């Protein structure tokens, strides 16, 4: 896909990081 042709893709990385952070945030909220 696009990752192999361009490893430094800001939009993809941003979406991935946001998704990851959102899941971590939700997990912490549930645990507390």
Coordinates of N, CA and C in Angstrom, one line a residue:
X1 N 0.8 -1.2 0.0 CA 0.0 0.0 0.0 C 0.8 1.3 0.0
X2 N 0.3 2.3 0.6 CA 1.0 3.6 0.5 C 2.1 3.6 1.5
X3 N 2.0 2.7 2.5 CA 3.1 2.7 3.5 C 4.4 2.3 2.9
X4 N 4.4 1.3 2.1 CA 5.7 0.8 1.5 C 6.3 1.8 0.6
X5 N 5.5 2.6 -0.1 CA 6.0 3.5 -1.1 C 6.3 4.8 -0.4
X6 N 5.7 5.1 0.8 CA 6.1 6.3 1.5 C 5.9 6.1 3.0
X7 N 7.0 5.7 3.7 CA 6.9 5.4 5.1 C 6.5 6.6 6.0
X8 N 6.9 7.8 5.5 CA 6.6 9.0 6.3 C 5.3 9.6 5.8
X9 N 4.2 9.0 6.1 CA 2.9 9.6 5.7 C 2.2 10.2 6.9
X10 N 2.1 11.5 7.0 CA 1.6 12.2 8.2 C 0.2 11.9 8.5
X11 N -0.7 11.9 7.4 CA -2.1 11.6 7.7 C -2.3 10.2 8.3
X12 N -1.7 9.2 7.7 CA -1.8 7.9 8.1 C -1.3 7.7 9.6
X13 N -0.2 8.3 9.8 CA 0.4 8.2 11.2 C -0.5 8.9 12.2
X14 N -1.0 10.1 11.8 CA -1.9 10.8 12.7 C -3.1 10.0 13.0
X15 N -3.7 9.5 12.0 CA -4.9 8.7 12.3 C -4.6 7.5 13.2
X16 N -3.5 6.8 12.9 CA -3.1 5.6 13.7 C -2.9 6.1 15.2
X17 N -2.1 7.1 15.4 CA -1.8 7.6 16.7 C -3.1 8.0 17.5
X18 N -3.9 8.7 16.8 CA -5.2 9.2 17.4 C -6.0 8.0 17.8
X19 N -6.1 7.0 16.9 CA -6.9 5.8 17.2 C -6.3 5.1 18.5
X20 N -5.0 5.0 18.5 CA -4.3 4.3 19.6 C -4.5 5.0 20.9
X21 N -4.3 6.3 20.8 CA -4.5 7.1 22.1 C -5.9 7.1 22.5
X22 N -6.9 7.1 21.6 CA -8.3 7.1 22.0 C -8.6 5.8 22.7
X23 N -8.1 4.6 22.2 CA -8.4 3.4 22.9 C -7.7 3.3 24.3
X24 N -6.5 3.8 24.4 CA -5.8 3.9 25.7 C -6.7 4.7 26.7
X25 N -7.1 5.9 26.2 CA -7.9 6.8 27.0 C -9.2 6.1 27.5
X26 N -9.9 5.4 26.6 CA -11.1 4.8 26.9 C -10.9 3.7 27.9
X27 N -9.8 2.9 27.8 CA -9.5 1.8 28.7 C -9.2 2.4 30.1
X28 N -8.5 3.5 30.2 CA -8.2 4.1 31.5 C -9.5 4.5 32.1
X29 N -10.4 5.1 31.3 CA -11.7 5.6 31.9 C -12.5 4.5 32.4
X30 N -12.5 3.4 31.7 CA -13.3 2.2 32.1 C -12.7 1.6 33.4
X31 N -11.4 1.5 33.5 CA -10.8 0.9 34.7 C -11.0 1.8 35.9
X32 N -11.0 3.1 35.8 CA -11.1 3.9 37.0 C -12.5 3.9 37.6

